[in-house]
Coordinates of C-alpha atoms and ligand atoms in Angstrom, one line a residue:
M1 CA -9.8 7.0 31.1
L2 CA -7.8 6.1 34.1
E3 CA -9.4 7.7 37.2
K4 CA -7.4 6.0 39.9
L5 CA -3.9 4.2 40.2
E6 CA -2.7 2.3 43.1
L7 CA 0.8 1.1 43.3
V8 CA 2.4 -1.1 46.0
N9 CA 6.1 -2.2 45.7
F10 CA 6.2 -1.6 42.0
R11 CA 9.9 -0.9 41.2
N12 CA 10.8 2.1 43.3
L13 CA 7.2 3.2 43.7
K14 CA 6.5 1.8 47.2
N15 CA 3.1 3.1 48.0
N16 CA 1.3 5.5 45.8
T17 CA -2.5 6.2 45.3
L18 CA -3.2 8.9 42.6
T19 CA -6.3 10.5 41.4
L20 CA -5.9 11.3 37.6
K21 CA -7.8 13.8 35.4
S22 CA -9.1 13.7 31.9
G23 CA -6.7 15.8 29.6
L24 CA -3.2 16.5 30.7
N25 CA -1.5 14.9 33.9
V26 CA 2.1 15.9 34.2
F27 CA 4.7 14.0 36.2
Y28 CA 7.7 16.1 36.8
G29 CA 11.1 15.2 38.8
N30 CA 14.8 14.8 38.4
N31 CA 16.2 11.8 36.9
A32 CA 15.9 8.4 38.4
Q33 CA 12.9 9.3 40.7
G34 CA 10.3 7.0 39.3
K35 CA 8.6 8.8 36.2
T36 CA 9.1 6.1 33.7
N37 CA 8.2 3.4 36.3
L38 CA 5.0 5.2 36.7
L39 CA 4.0 5.0 33.0
E40 CA 5.3 1.4 32.9
A41 CA 2.7 0.6 35.5
V42 CA -0.1 2.1 33.6
Y43 CA 1.1 0.3 30.5
L44 CA 1.1 -3.1 32.4
L45 CA -2.8 -2.3 33.2
S46 CA -3.5 -2.0 29.5
S47 CA -1.4 -5.0 28.1
G48 CA -0.3 -7.2 30.9
K49 CA 3.4 -6.8 29.6
S50 CA 6.1 -4.3 30.4
F51 CA 7.6 -2.3 27.6
R52 CA 11.0 -2.7 29.0
A53 CA 11.4 -5.4 31.6
E54 CA 12.7 -8.9 30.5
T55 CA 11.4 -10.7 33.5
D56 CA 8.6 -10.3 36.2
K57 CA 11.1 -10.2 38.9
E58 CA 12.4 -6.8 37.8
L59 CA 9.1 -5.1 38.4
I60 CA 9.1 -5.9 42.1
S61 CA 10.8 -3.5 44.5
W62 CA 14.1 -4.9 45.6
G63 CA 13.9 -6.8 48.9
H64 CA 10.1 -7.6 48.4
Q65 CA 8.2 -10.6 47.1
E66 CA 5.4 -9.1 45.4
A67 CA 4.2 -5.9 43.5
K68 CA 0.6 -4.7 43.0
I69 CA -0.9 -2.4 40.5
A70 CA -4.7 -1.5 40.6
G71 CA -6.5 1.0 38.3
T72 CA -9.9 2.1 37.9
A73 CA -10.8 2.9 34.3
P74 CA -14.7 2.7 34.6
P75 CA -16.2 0.4 34.1
L76 CA -13.2 -1.6 34.8
Q77 CA -11.4 -2.3 38.0
I78 CA -8.1 -4.0 37.1
E79 CA -5.8 -5.5 39.5
L80 CA -2.5 -7.0 38.7
E81 CA -0.5 -8.9 41.2
I82 CA 3.2 -9.5 40.2
K83 CA 5.4 -12.3 41.8
E84 CA 8.6 -13.7 40.6
G85 CA 6.7 -16.7 39.3
G86 CA 4.3 -14.8 37.2
K87 CA 1.3 -12.4 37.2
K88 CA -2.3 -12.8 38.4
L89 CA -4.9 -10.6 36.7
R90 CA -8.4 -9.9 38.1
V91 CA -10.9 -7.5 36.2
N92 CA -13.8 -6.5 38.2
R93 CA -12.8 -9.1 40.8
Q94 CA -12.8 -12.0 38.5
A95 CA -9.7 -13.8 37.6
K96 CA -8.8 -13.4 33.8
R97 CA -5.9 -14.6 31.6
L98 CA -3.6 -11.8 30.6
I99 CA -4.5 -11.9 26.9
E100 CA -8.1 -11.0 27.9
L101 CA -6.8 -7.5 28.8
I102 CA -5.8 -6.6 25.4
G103 CA -8.3 -4.1 24.0
E104 CA -10.1 -3.2 27.3
F105 CA -8.2 -0.3 29.0
L106 CA -6.4 1.2 26.1
V107 CA -3.2 3.1 26.1
V108 CA -0.9 4.4 23.5
L109 CA 2.8 4.8 24.6
F110 CA 5.4 7.1 23.1
A111 CA 8.8 6.4 24.8
P112 CA 12.2 7.7 23.5
E113 CA 13.0 4.1 22.4
D114 CA 10.1 4.4 19.9
L115 CA 12.3 6.3 17.6
L116 CA 13.6 2.9 16.5
I117 CA 10.0 2.4 14.6
V118 CA 11.3 4.8 12.1
T119 CA 15.2 4.2 12.3
G120 CA 15.4 0.5 13.3
P121 CA 14.8 -2.8 11.6
P122 CA 11.6 -3.9 9.9
N123 CA 10.5 -6.4 12.8
L124 CA 10.1 -3.1 15.2
R125 CA 7.7 -1.6 12.7
R126 CA 5.9 -4.7 12.3
G127 CA 5.8 -5.2 16.0
W128 CA 4.2 -1.7 16.4
L129 CA 1.7 -2.4 13.8
N130 CA 0.9 -5.8 15.1
S131 CA 0.3 -4.4 18.6
F132 CA -1.8 -1.4 17.3
I133 CA -4.1 -3.7 15.2
S134 CA -4.5 -6.2 18.1
K135 CA -5.6 -3.5 20.5
I136 CA -8.7 -2.9 18.1
D137 CA -9.3 -6.2 16.3
K138 CA -9.3 -9.4 18.5
N139 CA -9.5 -11.7 15.3
Y140 CA -6.2 -10.2 14.3
L141 CA -4.6 -10.9 17.6
F142 CA -5.7 -14.6 17.4
N143 CA -4.9 -15.0 13.8
L144 CA -1.3 -13.6 14.6
A145 CA -0.8 -15.8 17.4
K146 CA -1.7 -18.9 15.2
F147 CA 0.5 -17.6 12.5
T148 CA 3.4 -17.2 14.9
K149 CA 3.0 -20.7 16.0
L150 CA 2.6 -22.0 12.4
L151 CA 5.7 -20.6 11.3
K152 CA 7.7 -22.4 14.2
I153 CA 6.2 -25.8 13.1
R154 CA 6.7 -25.0 9.4
N155 CA 10.5 -23.9 9.9
S156 CA 11.1 -27.1 11.8
L157 CA 9.6 -29.1 9.1
L158 CA 11.8 -27.4 6.5
A159 CA 14.9 -28.2 8.7
Q160 CA 13.9 -31.9 8.6
K161 CA 13.3 -31.9 4.9
A162 CA 16.7 -30.4 4.5
L163 CA 18.1 -33.7 6.0
G164 CA 16.0 -35.6 3.7
R165 CA 13.2 -36.5 6.2
G166 CA 9.9 -35.0 7.1
L167 CA 6.3 -34.7 5.9
E168 CA 4.9 -32.9 2.9
L169 CA 4.3 -29.2 3.3
G170 CA 1.1 -29.0 1.6
V171 CA -1.2 -28.8 4.6
W172 CA 1.0 -26.4 6.3
N173 CA 1.4 -24.2 3.1
K174 CA -2.4 -24.0 2.9
Q175 CA -2.7 -22.7 6.5
L176 CA 0.2 -20.3 5.7
V177 CA -1.6 -18.9 2.8
E178 CA -5.0 -18.7 4.6
L179 CA -3.6 -16.9 7.6
G180 CA -1.1 -14.9 5.7
I181 CA -3.6 -13.4 3.5
L182 CA -6.0 -12.4 6.5
L183 CA -3.1 -10.7 8.2
W184 CA -1.8 -8.9 4.9
F185 CA -5.3 -7.5 4.1
S186 CA -5.9 -6.3 7.7
R187 CA -2.6 -4.6 7.7
R188 CA -3.4 -3.0 4.3
D189 CA -6.7 -1.7 5.6
Y190 CA -5.0 -0.2 8.7
L191 CA -2.2 1.4 6.9
G192 CA -4.8 2.9 4.8
K193 CA -6.7 4.4 7.9
I194 CA -3.3 5.6 9.3
N195 CA -2.6 7.4 6.2
E196 CA -5.8 9.1 6.2
Q197 CA -5.2 10.2 9.8
L198 CA -1.6 11.5 8.8
K199 CA -3.0 13.9 6.3
T200 CA -5.0 15.8 9.0
L201 CA -2.2 15.3 11.6
S202 CA 0.8 16.5 9.7
P203 CA -0.1 20.2 9.4
K204 CA -1.1 20.4 13.0
L205 CA 2.3 19.0 14.0
G206 CA 4.1 21.5 11.6
A207 CA 5.5 18.4 9.6
E208 CA 5.4 18.0 5.9
L209 CA 2.9 15.5 4.6
I210 CA 3.8 12.1 6.3
Y211 CA 2.5 8.8 4.9
L212 CA 3.3 5.1 5.2
D213 CA 4.3 3.1 2.1
S214 CA 3.8 -0.5 2.6
I215 CA 6.3 -3.1 1.3
T216 CA 4.9 -6.8 0.8
Q217 CA 6.1 -9.5 -1.3
I218 CA 2.8 -9.6 -3.2
K219 CA 0.2 -7.1 -4.6
L220 CA -2.8 -6.7 -2.1
T221 CA -5.6 -5.6 -4.4
D222 CA -7.6 -8.5 -4.9
Q223 CA -7.9 -11.4 -2.4
R224 CA -8.2 -14.2 -4.9
E225 CA -5.4 -12.9 -6.9
A226 CA -3.3 -12.3 -3.9
R227 CA -3.8 -15.8 -2.7
E228 CA -2.8 -17.3 -6.2
D229 CA 0.2 -15.2 -6.2
F230 CA 1.1 -16.2 -2.7
E231 CA 0.8 -19.9 -3.7
K232 CA 2.8 -19.5 -6.8
K233 CA 5.7 -17.7 -5.0
L234 CA 5.7 -20.3 -2.3
A235 CA 5.9 -23.1 -4.8
A236 CA 8.9 -21.4 -6.5
L237 CA 10.6 -20.8 -3.3
E238 CA 10.3 -24.3 -1.9
R239 CA 13.9 -25.5 -2.5
E240 CA 15.4 -22.2 -1.3
E241 CA 13.2 -22.6 1.9
I242 CA 14.2 -26.1 2.5
R243 CA 18.0 -25.3 1.9
R244 CA 17.8 -22.4 4.6
A245 CA 15.1 -24.0 6.8
Q246 CA 13.3 -20.7 6.9
S247 CA 9.8 -19.4 5.7
L248 CA 10.9 -16.8 3.1
I249 CA 7.5 -15.2 2.2
G250 CA 4.7 -14.0 4.4
P251 CA 3.6 -11.2 6.6
H252 CA 6.6 -11.8 8.9
R253 CA 8.7 -10.4 6.2
D254 CA 6.6 -7.2 5.5
D255 CA 7.9 -3.7 6.0
F256 CA 6.8 -0.1 5.6
K257 CA 8.6 3.1 4.9
I258 CA 7.6 6.4 6.5
I259 CA 7.8 9.2 3.9
F260 CA 8.0 12.9 4.2
E261 CA 6.8 14.8 1.2
Q262 CA 8.0 18.3 0.9
K263 CA 8.3 21.2 -1.6
L264 CA 11.7 21.8 -2.7
D265 CA 12.2 24.6 -5.4
G266 CA 8.5 24.2 -6.5
K267 CA 8.6 20.6 -6.8
I268 CA 7.3 17.9 -4.4
V269 CA 10.1 15.6 -3.3
S270 CA 9.7 12.4 -1.1
K271 CA 12.1 11.3 1.3
D272 CA 12.4 8.2 3.5
V273 CA 12.3 9.6 7.2
G274 CA 14.2 6.7 8.5
I275 CA 17.1 7.3 6.2
Y276 CA 17.2 10.9 5.4
G277 CA 15.1 12.6 8.3
S278 CA 16.6 14.7 11.0
R279 CA 16.3 13.4 14.6
G280 CA 13.5 16.0 15.0
E281 CA 11.7 14.9 11.9
Q282 CA 12.0 11.3 12.9
R283 CA 10.5 12.1 16.4
A284 CA 7.7 14.0 14.7
A285 CA 7.1 11.0 12.4
V286 CA 6.8 8.6 15.5
L287 CA 4.6 11.1 17.4
S288 CA 2.3 11.3 14.2
L289 CA 2.0 7.6 14.2
K290 CA 1.1 7.4 17.8
L291 CA -1.6 10.2 17.4
A292 CA -2.9 8.6 14.3
E293 CA -3.2 5.3 16.4
T294 CA -5.1 7.1 19.0
E295 CA -7.5 8.6 16.7
I296 CA -8.2 5.2 14.9
I297 CA -8.6 3.5 18.3
E298 CA -11.2 6.1 19.1
D299 CA -13.0 5.6 15.8
S300 CA -13.2 1.9 16.3
K301 CA -13.8 1.7 20.0
G302 CA -15.9 4.8 20.6
K303 CA -13.4 6.0 23.3
K304 CA -10.1 7.7 23.2
P305 CA -7.1 5.8 24.6
T306 CA -4.9 7.2 27.4
L307 CA -1.7 8.6 25.7
L308 CA 1.6 7.9 27.7
L309 CA 4.5 10.3 26.7
D310 CA 7.8 9.5 28.4
D311 CA 10.2 12.4 28.4
V312 CA 9.4 13.3 24.8
L313 CA 8.7 17.1 25.0
S314 CA 12.2 18.1 25.8
E315 CA 13.5 16.6 22.6
F316 CA 11.3 18.9 20.4
D317 CA 12.0 22.6 19.6
R318 CA 9.6 25.2 21.1
E319 CA 7.4 25.6 18.0
H320 CA 6.9 21.7 17.9
R321 CA 6.4 21.5 21.6
E322 CA 3.5 24.1 21.5
M323 CA 1.8 22.1 18.8
I324 CA 2.1 18.9 20.4
Q325 CA 0.8 20.3 23.9
K326 CA -2.4 21.4 22.0
L327 CA -2.9 17.8 21.0
L328 CA -2.5 16.5 24.5
Y329 CA -5.8 17.7 25.9
R330 CA -7.7 15.9 23.3
Q331 CA -7.6 12.7 25.4
Q332 CA -6.3 11.8 28.7
S333 CA -2.5 12.1 28.6
L334 CA 0.1 11.1 31.2
V335 CA 3.5 13.1 30.3
T336 CA 6.6 12.8 32.2
T337 CA 9.3 15.5 32.1
T338 CA 12.4 16.7 34.1
S339 CA 11.2 20.2 33.9
L340 CA 7.9 22.1 33.9
G341 CA 9.7 24.7 31.8
F342 CA 9.0 22.3 28.7
L343 CA 5.2 23.0 29.1
E344 CA 3.4 26.2 28.3
K345 CA 2.1 28.1 31.4
K346 CA -1.2 28.6 29.8
L347 CA -1.8 24.9 29.4
L348 CA -0.1 23.9 32.6
A349 CA -2.8 25.9 34.6
K350 CA -5.4 23.4 33.3
A351 CA -3.2 20.3 34.0
N352 CA -3.0 17.9 37.0
I353 CA 0.6 18.1 38.2
F354 CA 2.5 15.6 40.1
Y355 CA 6.0 16.1 41.5
V356 CA 8.0 12.8 41.7
E357 CA 10.7 12.3 44.1
R358 CA 12.4 9.1 45.4
G359 CA 9.3 6.9 44.3
A360 CA 6.7 9.2 45.7
C361 CA 4.3 11.0 43.4
K362 CA 2.7 14.1 45.1
A363 CA 0.0 16.1 43.7
V364 CA 0.8 19.9 43.3
V365 CA -1.4 22.7 43.8
T366 CA -1.1 25.3 41.1
A367 CA -2.0 29.0 41.3
Q368 CA -5.3 28.3 39.3
G369 CA -6.1 25.3 41.9
G370 CA -5.3 22.6 39.7
G371 CA -4.1 19.4 41.5
K372 CA -4.7 18.6 45.4
G373 CA -2.7 18.3 48.2
L374 CA 1.0 19.2 48.6
S375 CA 2.4 22.5 47.1
V376 CA 5.8 22.4 45.7
Ligands
ATP401 N1 12.8 -3.5 41.1 C1 13.1 -2.3 41.4 N2 13.1 -2.0 42.7 C2 13.5 -0.7 43.3 N3 14.0 0.4 42.4 C3 14.2 0.1 41.0 C4 13.6 -1.2 40.6 N4 13.9 -1.2 39.2 C5 14.2 0.0 39.0 N5 14.3 0.7 40.1 C6 14.9 2.2 40.1 O1 13.9 3.2 40.0 C7 14.5 4.3 39.9 C8 13.6 5.2 39.0 O2 13.6 4.7 37.5 P1 12.8 5.5 36.5 O3 13.1 4.9 35.1 O4 11.4 5.6 36.8 O5 13.3 6.9 36.5 P2 12.9 8.3 35.9 O6 12.4 9.3 37.0 O7 12.1 8.0 34.7 O8 14.2 9.0 35.4 P3 14.8 9.6 34.1 O9 14.4 11.0 34.1 O10 16.4 9.4 34.3 O11 14.2 8.8 33.0 C9 15.8 4.1 39.2 O12 16.9 4.7 40.1 C10 16.0 2.6 39.1 O13 17.3 2.2 39.3
MG402 MG1 12.5 8.1 32.7

């Protein structure tokens, strides 16, 4: 859990020190005041990366040379210094590489753009799954990094072969198969876990049963059979791969569908939410994925991640909002909104509330005594 957050010259948040609680922390304020910037800073403490900036420079307040984010998430004290030339990380006062941050202080983010996980192209679904598994499983993270490097080399070899040059592919194919099988089977296992979670979460979110249906190019029941199948398909595809200078089979070509199962005239019908879902159904599906992720992280790591919800509540109807809010207390949640009216009074009374205005976050005192400092 994140107990304390300090920001210096991070985007429009010039100088903020916040004390956060377990359960619900709400950040409310008008447009363009700094709410998403705040969640972005917390996300950076978790992954070393921004979920929206292209360059480090964007993160530094205009007219300044350096931004600082510091967070206390016991037993970790994480400090990130951001300069145009790059970031410097220190954990408990020791210099670390950014990749070492992954899996330490854990967050799950749901921003409006995440709707694309359901409606967008397959690489966004793979991206979500990869980042989720990497938070829990360091082997997966390293295998994925190796696989990505391997693909680059293999594709450039394919391009050379297309010109009649280049080495044999044998040794590269062997590595592709080995790493591919490892990634595929991890994904299969995690999709299974997600589906288990979705079964319990769907009714709580007032959704029909949601599940994920994996689409891979080979059958993933037995490792040995899968390996043989992969090798066979690779051999059959060689000429086409050389012609197109692309690796045409592997986990980088996976996808999964998000299915809603509902009763219609007494019959169970399945629909692909990405294609047939309403906007509300698509949002509920993404939220379900994020909550499932939260539960699975807790099961594997023994602690719940911090949930970051950026401006998500306003987009649901009242009934859904109420159901979602109840789930927000099960872990530390940082929620942004343009109006407190989107939150239930009963739940707000227990929340830690901040008012965000022109880059300053001020704790608000509620009638029940939640929050400290300034009353708004
Ligand atoms: N590097 C930067 N330096 C200073 N200000 C910045 C920087 N980058 C972005 N901003 C500004 O910070 C302000 C707040 O942005 P933010 O995205 O946090 O708004 P928000 O409160 O989430 O608003 P909304 O409700 O519209 O989503 C914006 O006006 C934005 O232009
Ligand atoms: Mg915002």
